Amino acid sequence: MKKSVLLLLLLGTVLAVPAASYAWVDFGAYGGYAFPGRIEETGVTSRPSGGEAGAFGHFSGSVVPAILDLGIGAIYQRSFQNYSISNIRFNFNRDIIALSGYAELTLIPVIHPFVRGSVNMWDNVSGSDYTDSSSYFKTYSVGGGAFFTIFPMLSVFGEYLYTFGEQGGSSIRGSAVHGGVRVKI
């Protein structure tokens, strides 16, 4: 009986205290769609679009308890993109590893708006006739969204990101929407 009461008190405390006050790490996965963007390279413009999927992990902490969380970590993302030039269709995959940071408002108990930014550290583009394992595009992403708490340590989220970058006379611009799940422990 004492163990049951103790277990109920412990469970009640965990459920009553916001996850932001004791979570140090968050991780999750997402999927989404990249809308037709714009790549300009040596006078040729292409508009790639397609699906995206990724995973992330951050070290996070409450800067202002129960109001503001900050996190810094990494993202891995794979994009499945295609575009056409002169009615010829091209497909390619793009893998990135990026340094990521976010600021999340935790003031409202269930809805947590956030802003996020990232910088690509590694970029690998591969298609049917080529592979480029370099940081060809030093791209940056900025955006925002909201986490919706399902359980104190489990959230679903939606976000919008704008991506931009330039290197060696080439430039990239685009936007994407993602939805996913996050666990904060």
GROMACS .gro file of C-alpha atoms in nm:
model
  185
    1MET     CA    1   0.000   0.000   0.000
    2LYS     CA    2   0.280   0.242   0.091
    3LYS     CA    3   0.455   0.166  -0.237
    4SER     CA    4   0.135   0.238  -0.432
    5VAL     CA    5   0.085   0.572  -0.258
    6LEU     CA    6   0.451   0.663  -0.312
    7LEU     CA    7   0.426   0.566  -0.680
    8LEU     CA    8   0.110   0.776  -0.722
    9LEU     CA    9   0.275   1.077  -0.553
   10LEU     CA   10   0.584   1.042  -0.774
   11LEU     CA   11   0.375   1.009  -1.090
   12GLY     CA   12   0.160   1.306  -0.988
   13THR     CA   13   0.469   1.519  -0.929
   14VAL     CA   14   0.617   1.429  -1.267
   15LEU     CA   15   0.289   1.510  -1.442
   16ALA     CA   16   0.241   1.837  -1.252
   17VAL     CA   17   0.590   1.980  -1.310
   18PRO     CA   18   0.645   2.118  -1.665
   19ALA     CA   19   0.888   1.912  -1.871
   20ALA     CA   20   1.096   2.225  -1.933
   21SER     CA   21   1.199   2.238  -1.569
   22TYR     CA   22   1.376   1.901  -1.570
   23ALA     CA   23   1.453   1.817  -1.933
   24TRP     CA   24   1.813   1.843  -2.052
   25VAL     CA   25   1.797   1.669  -2.387
   26ASP     CA   26   1.541   1.656  -2.665
   27PHE     CA   27   1.533   1.442  -2.976
   28GLY     CA   28   1.284   1.363  -3.245
   29ALA     CA   29   1.200   1.292  -3.606
   30TYR     CA   30   1.010   1.474  -3.876
   31GLY     CA   31   0.889   1.458  -4.233
   32GLY     CA   32   0.773   1.724  -4.471
   33TYR     CA   33   0.775   1.883  -4.812
   34ALA     CA   34   1.012   2.132  -4.975
   35PHE     CA   35   0.820   2.367  -5.202
   36PRO     CA   36   0.972   2.453  -5.542
   37GLY     CA   37   1.278   2.657  -5.453
   38ARG     CA   38   1.537   2.820  -5.674
   39ILE     CA   39   1.894   2.715  -5.755
   40GLU     CA   40   2.087   2.946  -5.984
   41GLU     CA   41   2.413   2.812  -6.122
   42THR     CA   42   2.614   2.944  -6.418
   43GLY     CA   43   2.313   3.101  -6.588
   44VAL     CA   44   2.082   2.802  -6.536
   45THR     CA   45   1.790   2.821  -6.295
   46SER     CA   46   1.624   2.510  -6.154
   47ARG     CA   47   1.330   2.479  -5.913
   48PRO     CA   48   1.375   2.160  -5.704
   49SER     CA   49   1.097   2.031  -5.481
   50GLY     CA   50   1.010   1.709  -5.301
   51GLY     CA   51   0.990   1.522  -4.974
   52GLU     CA   52   1.217   1.555  -4.672
   53ALA     CA   53   1.273   1.346  -4.360
   54GLY     CA   54   1.508   1.397  -4.070
   55ALA     CA   55   1.608   1.348  -3.710
   56PHE     CA   56   1.743   1.590  -3.450
   57GLY     CA   57   1.888   1.609  -3.102
   58HIS     CA   58   1.956   1.908  -2.878
   59PHE     CA   59   2.094   1.987  -2.539
   60SER     CA   60   1.838   2.222  -2.391
   61GLY     CA   61   1.777   2.420  -2.080
   62SER     CA   62   1.540   2.664  -1.925
   63VAL     CA   63   1.689   3.015  -1.938
   64VAL     CA   64   1.388   3.173  -1.768
   65PRO     CA   65   1.211   2.889  -1.580
   66ALA     CA   66   0.866   2.805  -1.717
   67ILE     CA   67   0.896   3.084  -1.977
   68LEU     CA   68   1.193   3.039  -2.216
   69ASP     CA   69   1.397   2.733  -2.322
   70LEU     CA   70   1.705   2.742  -2.543
   71GLY     CA   71   1.856   2.443  -2.721
   72ILE     CA   72   2.161   2.371  -2.934
   73GLY     CA   73   2.231   2.050  -3.122
   74ALA     CA   74   2.240   1.882  -3.461
   75ILE     CA   75   2.005   1.778  -3.739
   76TYR     CA   76   2.036   1.506  -4.003
   77GLN     CA   77   1.805   1.547  -4.302
   78ARG     CA   78   1.752   1.362  -4.629
   79SER     CA   79   1.570   1.532  -4.914
   80PHE     CA   80   1.424   1.351  -5.216
   81GLN     CA   81   1.407   1.624  -5.479
   82ASN     CA   82   1.339   1.661  -5.849
   83TYR     CA   83   1.337   1.939  -6.105
   84SER     CA   84   1.312   1.991  -6.482
   85ILE     CA   85   1.529   2.186  -6.726
   86SER     CA   86   1.417   2.202  -7.092
   87ASN     CA   87   1.157   1.929  -7.025
   88ILE     CA   88   1.425   1.690  -6.894
   89ARG     CA   89   1.350   1.565  -6.545
   90PHE     CA   90   1.630   1.524  -6.287
   91ASN     CA   91   1.610   1.348  -5.951
   92PHE     CA   92   1.858   1.378  -5.667
   93ASN     CA   93   1.894   1.306  -5.297
   94ARG     CA   94   2.049   1.555  -5.059
   95ASP     CA   95   2.182   1.457  -4.717
   96ILE     CA   96   2.277   1.728  -4.470
   97ILE     CA   97   2.412   1.749  -4.118
   98ALA     CA   98   2.353   2.089  -3.963
   99LEU     CA   99   2.423   2.272  -3.640
  100SER     CA  100   2.087   2.384  -3.501
  101GLY     CA  101   1.958   2.610  -3.228
  102TYR     CA  102   1.612   2.710  -3.106
  103ALA     CA  103   1.430   2.934  -2.860
  104GLU     CA  104   1.097   2.806  -2.726
  105LEU     CA  105   0.834   2.991  -2.522
  106THR     CA  106   0.702   2.757  -2.254
  107LEU     CA  107   0.467   3.004  -2.084
  108ILE     CA  108   0.149   2.849  -2.225
  109PRO     CA  109   0.107   2.494  -2.085
  110VAL     CA  110   0.014   2.303  -2.404
  111ILE     CA  111   0.126   2.521  -2.698
  112HIS     CA  112   0.493   2.620  -2.719
  113PRO     CA  113   0.584   2.851  -3.010
  114PHE     CA  114   0.948   2.844  -3.119
  115VAL     CA  115   1.199   2.993  -3.361
  116ARG     CA  116   1.480   2.784  -3.506
  117GLY     CA  117   1.791   2.838  -3.711
  118SER     CA  118   2.055   2.607  -3.857
  119VAL     CA  119   2.381   2.611  -4.052
  120ASN     CA  120   2.483   2.318  -4.275
  121MET     CA  121   2.809   2.158  -4.168
  122TRP     CA  122   2.809   1.877  -4.427
  123ASP     CA  123   2.624   1.840  -4.755
  124ASN     CA  124   2.608   1.538  -4.986
  125VAL     CA  125   2.416   1.556  -5.314
  126SER     CA  126   2.373   1.240  -5.521
  127GLY     CA  127   2.177   1.175  -5.837
  128SER     CA  128   2.157   0.915  -6.107
  129ASP     CA  129   2.468   1.049  -6.282
  130TYR     CA  130   2.668   1.233  -6.013
  131THR     CA  131   2.769   1.251  -5.649
  132ASP     CA  132   2.909   1.555  -5.470
  133SER     CA  133   3.025   1.496  -5.111
  134SER     CA  134   3.118   1.849  -5.029
  135SER     CA  135   2.980   2.153  -4.858
  136TYR     CA  136   2.886   2.294  -5.196
  137PHE     CA  137   2.608   2.509  -5.056
  138LYS     CA  138   2.684   2.672  -4.724
  139THR     CA  139   2.314   2.701  -4.652
  140TYR     CA  140   2.131   2.854  -4.362
  141SER     CA  141   1.774   2.790  -4.249
  142VAL     CA  142   1.550   3.006  -4.032
  143GLY     CA  143   1.191   2.953  -3.934
  144GLY     CA  144   0.938   2.892  -3.666
  145GLY     CA  145   0.654   2.676  -3.552
  146ALA     CA  146   0.488   2.534  -3.245
  147PHE     CA  147   0.519   2.228  -3.023
  148PHE     CA  148   0.192   2.083  -2.896
  149THR     CA  149   0.233   1.887  -2.572
  150ILE     CA  150   0.067   1.545  -2.575
  151PHE     CA  151   0.227   1.423  -2.251
  152PRO     CA  152   0.480   1.620  -2.040
  153MET     CA  153   0.779   1.474  -2.225
  154LEU     CA  154   0.613   1.410  -2.564
  155SER     CA  155   0.519   1.676  -2.819
  156VAL     CA  156   0.411   1.692  -3.181
  157PHE     CA  157   0.513   1.993  -3.384
  158GLY     CA  158   0.476   2.180  -3.709
  159GLU     CA  159   0.725   2.426  -3.856
  160TYR     CA  160   0.800   2.642  -4.158
  161LEU     CA  161   1.164   2.693  -4.268
  162TYR     CA  162   1.321   2.927  -4.521
  163THR     CA  163   1.660   2.814  -4.660
  164PHE     CA  164   1.916   3.035  -4.832
  165GLY     CA  165   2.283   3.027  -4.926
  166GLU     CA  166   2.547   3.130  -5.180
  167GLN     CA  167   2.887   3.000  -5.280
  168GLY     CA  168   3.108   3.040  -5.585
  169GLY     CA  169   2.852   3.218  -5.803
  170SER     CA  170   2.570   2.973  -5.722
  171SER     CA  171   2.277   3.042  -5.494
  172ILE     CA  172   1.992   2.848  -5.339
  173ARG     CA  173   1.658   2.967  -5.197
  174GLY     CA  174   1.364   2.761  -5.078
  175SER     CA  175   1.105   2.689  -4.815
  176ALA     CA  176   0.966   2.379  -4.649
  177VAL     CA  177   0.704   2.265  -4.401
  178HIS     CA  178   0.767   1.984  -4.152
  179GLY     CA  179   0.564   1.791  -3.898
  180GLY     CA  180   0.707   1.558  -3.640
  181VAL     CA  181   0.745   1.426  -3.288
  182ARG     CA  182   0.979   1.536  -3.008
  183VAL     CA  183   1.072   1.370  -2.679
  184LYS     CA  184   1.223   1.582  -2.401
  185ILE     CA  185   1.407   1.399  -2.121
   0.00000   0.00000   0.00000
